[in-house]
PDB file of C-alpha atoms in Angstrom:
ATOM      1  CA  UNK A 124    -239.113  14.118-144.124  1.00 42.00           C
ATOM      2  CA  UNK A 125    -242.524  12.459-144.529  1.00 41.00           C
ATOM      3  CA  UNK A 126    -245.651  14.171-143.233  1.00 40.00           C
ATOM      4  CA  UNK A 127    -248.912  12.414-142.468  1.00 40.00           C
ATOM      5  CA  UNK A 128    -252.298  14.034-142.194  1.00 44.00           C
ATOM      6  CA  UNK A 129    -253.928  12.425-139.177  1.00 45.00           C
ATOM      7  CA  UNK A 130    -257.698  12.218-139.141  1.00 44.00           C
ATOM      8  CA  UNK A 131    -259.601  13.200-136.048  1.00 47.00           C
ATOM      9  CA  UNK A 132    -262.952  11.672-135.084  1.00 48.00           C
ATOM     10  CA  UNK A 133    -264.746  14.679-136.592  1.00 52.00           C
ATOM     11  CA  UNK A 134    -262.984  14.086-139.958  1.00 53.00           C
ATOM     12  CA  UNK A 135    -264.249  10.537-140.331  1.00 50.00           C
ATOM     13  CA  UNK A 136    -267.287  10.501-142.582  1.00 56.00           C
ATOM     14  CA  UNK A 137    -268.922   7.223-143.627  1.00 54.00           C
ATOM     15  CA  UNK A 138    -268.331   6.211-147.227  1.00 53.00           C
ATOM     16  CA  UNK A 139    -271.669   6.562-148.968  1.00 55.00           C
ATOM     17  CA  UNK A 140    -271.230   5.206-152.452  1.00 59.00           C
ATOM     18  CA  UNK A 141    -270.153   1.558-152.348  1.00 73.00           C
ATOM     19  CA  UNK A 142    -271.126  -1.569-150.473  1.00 77.00           C
ATOM     20  CA  UNK A 143    -268.706  -3.499-148.273  1.00 81.00           C
ATOM     21  CA  UNK A 144    -267.711  -6.982-149.455  1.00 84.00           C
ATOM     22  CA  UNK A 145    -265.668  -9.661-147.667  1.00 87.00           C
ATOM     23  CA  UNK A 146    -264.657 -12.925-149.279  1.00 90.00           C
ATOM     24  CA  UNK A 147    -262.666 -15.922-148.123  1.00 91.00           C
ATOM     25  CA  UNK A 148    -261.607 -19.183-149.686  1.00 91.00           C
ATOM     26  CA  UNK A 149    -260.409 -21.915-147.348  1.00 91.00           C
ATOM     27  CA  UNK A 150    -258.609 -24.988-148.773  1.00 91.00           C
ATOM     28  CA  UNK A 151    -260.231 -27.103-146.073  1.00 93.00           C
ATOM     29  CA  UNK A 152    -263.755 -26.592-144.724  1.00 94.00           C
ATOM     30  CA  UNK A 153    -263.556 -23.906-142.037  1.00 93.00           C
ATOM     31  CA  UNK A 154    -265.989 -22.287-139.618  1.00 94.00           C
ATOM     32  CA  UNK A 155    -265.275 -18.751-140.820  1.00 93.00           C
ATOM     33  CA  UNK A 156    -268.621 -17.168-139.927  1.00 93.00           C
ATOM     34  CA  UNK A 157    -267.516 -15.355-136.742  1.00 92.00           C
ATOM     35  CA  UNK A 158    -264.520 -13.781-138.492  1.00 93.00           C
ATOM     36  CA  UNK A 159    -266.614 -12.704-141.467  1.00 93.00           C
ATOM     37  CA  UNK A 160    -269.286 -11.262-139.185  1.00 93.00           C
ATOM     38  CA  UNK A 161    -266.668  -9.171-137.385  1.00 92.00           C
ATOM     39  CA  UNK A 162    -265.385  -7.940-140.734  1.00 91.00           C
ATOM     40  CA  UNK A 163    -268.753  -6.781-142.086  1.00 88.00           C
ATOM     41  CA  UNK A 164    -269.597  -5.256-138.718  1.00 90.00           C
ATOM     42  CA  UNK A 165    -266.440  -3.182-139.139  1.00 88.00           C
ATOM     43  CA  UNK A 166    -267.587  -2.253-142.660  1.00 84.00           C
ATOM     44  CA  UNK A 167    -271.108  -1.316-141.499  1.00 81.00           C
ATOM     45  CA  UNK A 168    -270.501   2.314-142.522  1.00 81.00           C
ATOM     46  CA  UNK A 169    -270.267   1.071-146.131  1.00 78.00           C
ATOM     47  CA  UNK A 170    -273.971   0.215-146.123  1.00 75.00           C
ATOM     48  CA  UNK A 171    -277.053   0.287-143.925  1.00 73.00           C
ATOM     49  CA  UNK A 172    -279.667  -1.110-146.314  1.00 81.00           C
ATOM     50  CA  UNK A 173    -278.975  -4.801-145.760  1.00 87.00           C
ATOM     51  CA  UNK A 174    -276.434  -7.490-144.974  1.00 90.00           C
ATOM     52  CA  UNK A 175    -275.844 -11.030-146.093  1.00 91.00           C
ATOM     53  CA  UNK A 176    -273.643 -14.100-145.970  1.00 92.00           C
ATOM     54  CA  UNK A 177    -273.382 -17.131-148.252  1.00 93.00           C
ATOM     55  CA  UNK A 178    -271.140 -20.140-147.868  1.00 93.00           C
ATOM     56  CA  UNK A 179    -270.471 -23.092-150.163  1.00 90.00           C
ATOM     57  CA  UNK A 180    -269.531 -26.294-148.384  1.00 90.00           C
ATOM     58  CA  UNK A 181    -267.152 -28.895-149.824  1.00 88.00           C
ATOM     59  CA  UNK A 182    -270.069 -31.025-151.066  1.00 89.00           C
ATOM     60  CA  UNK A 183    -271.594 -28.021-152.881  1.00 87.00           C
ATOM     61  CA  UNK A 184    -274.305 -27.299-150.310  1.00 90.00           C
ATOM     62  CA  UNK A 185    -275.076 -23.586-150.112  1.00 91.00           C
ATOM     63  CA  UNK A 186    -276.150 -21.957-146.861  1.00 92.00           C
ATOM     64  CA  UNK A 187    -277.185 -18.329-146.886  1.00 90.00           C
ATOM     65  CA  UNK A 188    -278.637 -15.743-144.577  1.00 90.00           C
ATOM     66  CA  UNK A 189    -279.448 -12.177-145.541  1.00 90.00           C
ATOM     67  CA  UNK A 190    -281.963  -9.456-144.982  1.00 90.00           C
ATOM     68  CA  UNK A 191    -282.717  -5.757-144.815  1.00 86.00           C
ATOM     69  CA  UNK A 192    -281.249  -3.705-142.003  1.00 87.00           C
ATOM     70  CA  UNK A 193    -278.072  -3.320-140.013  1.00 89.00           C
ATOM     71  CA  UNK A 194    -275.648  -6.204-139.436  1.00 90.00           C
ATOM     72  CA  UNK A 195    -276.727  -6.681-135.806  1.00 90.00           C
ATOM     73  CA  UNK A 196    -280.388  -6.840-136.912  1.00 91.00           C
ATOM     74  CA  UNK A 197    -279.877  -9.280-139.785  1.00 90.00           C
ATOM     75  CA  UNK A 198    -277.541 -11.518-137.796  1.00 91.00           C
ATOM     76  CA  UNK A 199    -279.347 -11.530-134.457  1.00 88.00           C
ATOM     77  CA  UNK A 200    -278.275 -14.489-132.287  1.00 85.00           C
ATOM     78  CA  UNK A 201    -281.530 -16.431-132.632  1.00 77.00           C
ATOM     79  CA  UNK A 202    -281.356 -16.198-136.436  1.00 77.00           C
ATOM     80  CA  UNK A 203    -277.840 -17.507-137.031  1.00 83.00           C
ATOM     81  CA  UNK A 204    -277.614 -20.768-135.100  1.00 84.00           C
ATOM     82  CA  UNK A 205    -277.326 -22.910-138.244  1.00 84.00           C
ATOM     83  CA  UNK A 206    -274.818 -20.813-140.201  1.00 88.00           C
ATOM     84  CA  UNK A 207    -272.478 -20.430-137.192  1.00 89.00           C
ATOM     85  CA  UNK A 208    -271.838 -24.204-137.291  1.00 90.00           C
ATOM     86  CA  UNK A 209    -271.216 -24.465-141.048  1.00 93.00           C
ATOM     87  CA  UNK A 210    -267.710 -25.430-142.124  1.00 95.00           C
ATOM     88  CA  UNK A 211    -267.359 -24.198-145.683  1.00 94.00           C
ATOM     89  CA  UNK A 212    -264.717 -23.422-148.249  1.00 92.00           C
ATOM     90  CA  UNK A 213    -266.093 -20.323-149.983  1.00 90.00           C
ATOM     91  CA  UNK A 214    -267.487 -17.473-147.893  1.00 92.00           C
ATOM     92  CA  UNK A 215    -268.910 -14.155-149.112  1.00 89.00           C
ATOM     93  CA  UNK A 216    -270.312 -11.401-146.875  1.00 91.00           C
ATOM     94  CA  UNK A 217    -271.807  -8.073-147.931  1.00 88.00           C
ATOM     95  CA  UNK A 218    -273.288  -4.926-146.415  1.00 86.00           C
ATOM     96  CA  UNK A 219    -275.462  -3.034-148.882  1.00 77.00           C
ATOM     97  CA  UNK A 220    -275.573   0.620-149.751  1.00 66.00           C
ATOM     98  CA  UNK A 221    -278.269   0.948-152.409  1.00 65.00           C
ATOM     99  CA  UNK A 222    -276.684   2.741-155.352  1.00 60.00           C
ATOM    100  CA  UNK A 223    -279.413   1.369-157.603  1.00 62.00           C
ATOM    101  CA  UNK A 224    -282.570  -0.614-157.083  1.00 63.00           C
ATOM    102  CA  UNK A 225    -285.008  -0.286-154.239  1.00 60.00           C
ATOM    103  CA  UNK A 226    -284.224  -1.075-150.639  1.00 66.00           C
ATOM    104  CA  UNK A 227    -285.714  -4.548-150.571  1.00 60.00           C
ATOM    105  CA  UNK A 228    -284.766  -8.045-149.520  1.00 72.00           C
ATOM    106  CA  UNK A 229    -284.453  -9.175-153.151  1.00 71.00           C
ATOM    107  CA  UNK A 230    -281.624  -6.662-153.712  1.00 71.00           C
ATOM    108  CA  UNK A 231    -279.570  -7.720-150.687  1.00 78.00           C
ATOM    109  CA  UNK A 232    -276.481  -9.690-151.654  1.00 77.00           C
ATOM    110  CA  UNK A 233    -274.725 -12.072-151.983  1.00 86.00           C
ATOM    111  CA  UNK A 234    -276.665 -13.745-154.769  1.00 84.00           C
ATOM    112  CA  UNK A 235    -276.481 -17.503-155.338  1.00 86.00           C
ATOM    113  CA  UNK A 236    -276.601 -18.649-158.936  1.00 85.00           C
ATOM    114  CA  UNK A 237    -276.273 -22.001-160.701  1.00 87.00           C
ATOM    115  CA  UNK A 238    -274.101 -22.277-163.820  1.00 85.00           C
ATOM    116  CA  UNK A 239    -276.170 -23.291-166.864  1.00 89.00           C
ATOM    117  CA  UNK A 240    -273.632 -25.782-168.266  1.00 91.00           C
ATOM    118  CA  UNK A 241    -272.228 -27.657-165.281  1.00 88.00           C
ATOM    119  CA  UNK A 242    -274.826 -26.764-162.607  1.00 85.00           C
ATOM    120  CA  UNK A 243    -272.145 -25.674-160.138  1.00 83.00           C
ATOM    121  CA  UNK A 244    -273.190 -23.134-157.526  1.00 82.00           C
ATOM    122  CA  UNK A 245    -271.651 -19.681-157.587  1.00 82.00           C
ATOM    123  CA  UNK A 246    -271.892 -16.804-155.107  1.00 83.00           C
ATOM    124  CA  UNK A 247    -271.828 -13.261-156.477  1.00 81.00           C
ATOM    125  CA  UNK A 248    -271.467  -9.978-154.585  1.00 80.00           C
ATOM    126  CA  UNK A 249    -270.266  -6.589-155.764  1.00 73.00           C
ATOM    127  CA  UNK A 250    -269.802  -3.160-154.257  1.00 65.00           C
ATOM    128  CA  UNK A 251    -271.155  -0.857-156.917  1.00 61.00           C
ATOM    129  CA  UNK A 252    -273.216  -0.613-160.024  1.00 60.00           C
TER     130      UNK A 252
END
């Protein structure tokens, strides 16, 4: 016989030591923003310091939006008109819990970097130190 320990609402405590990260790769350019936004909204308890999204389109164009605060603050309707329409192949979303570094816009992920040798764009996000 298998026994399960069921959690009640009072047992659920937010995780307070790692950020939440969502990533998606789409073989064909896809408007994935709404799905990713739902996912990081669900992971909001993983971080309250900031939220961000970066997408790389098929032609290499990078579109990003990030900032300090809760998901609904960072991605307010008037702020996301452009990114909602983007059809990209690589999507990364993150909610930040500051395990190191100050709570500041410069520490909100994902980070966009350019490779030194081939100048390709890369998106980086992690959920810890």
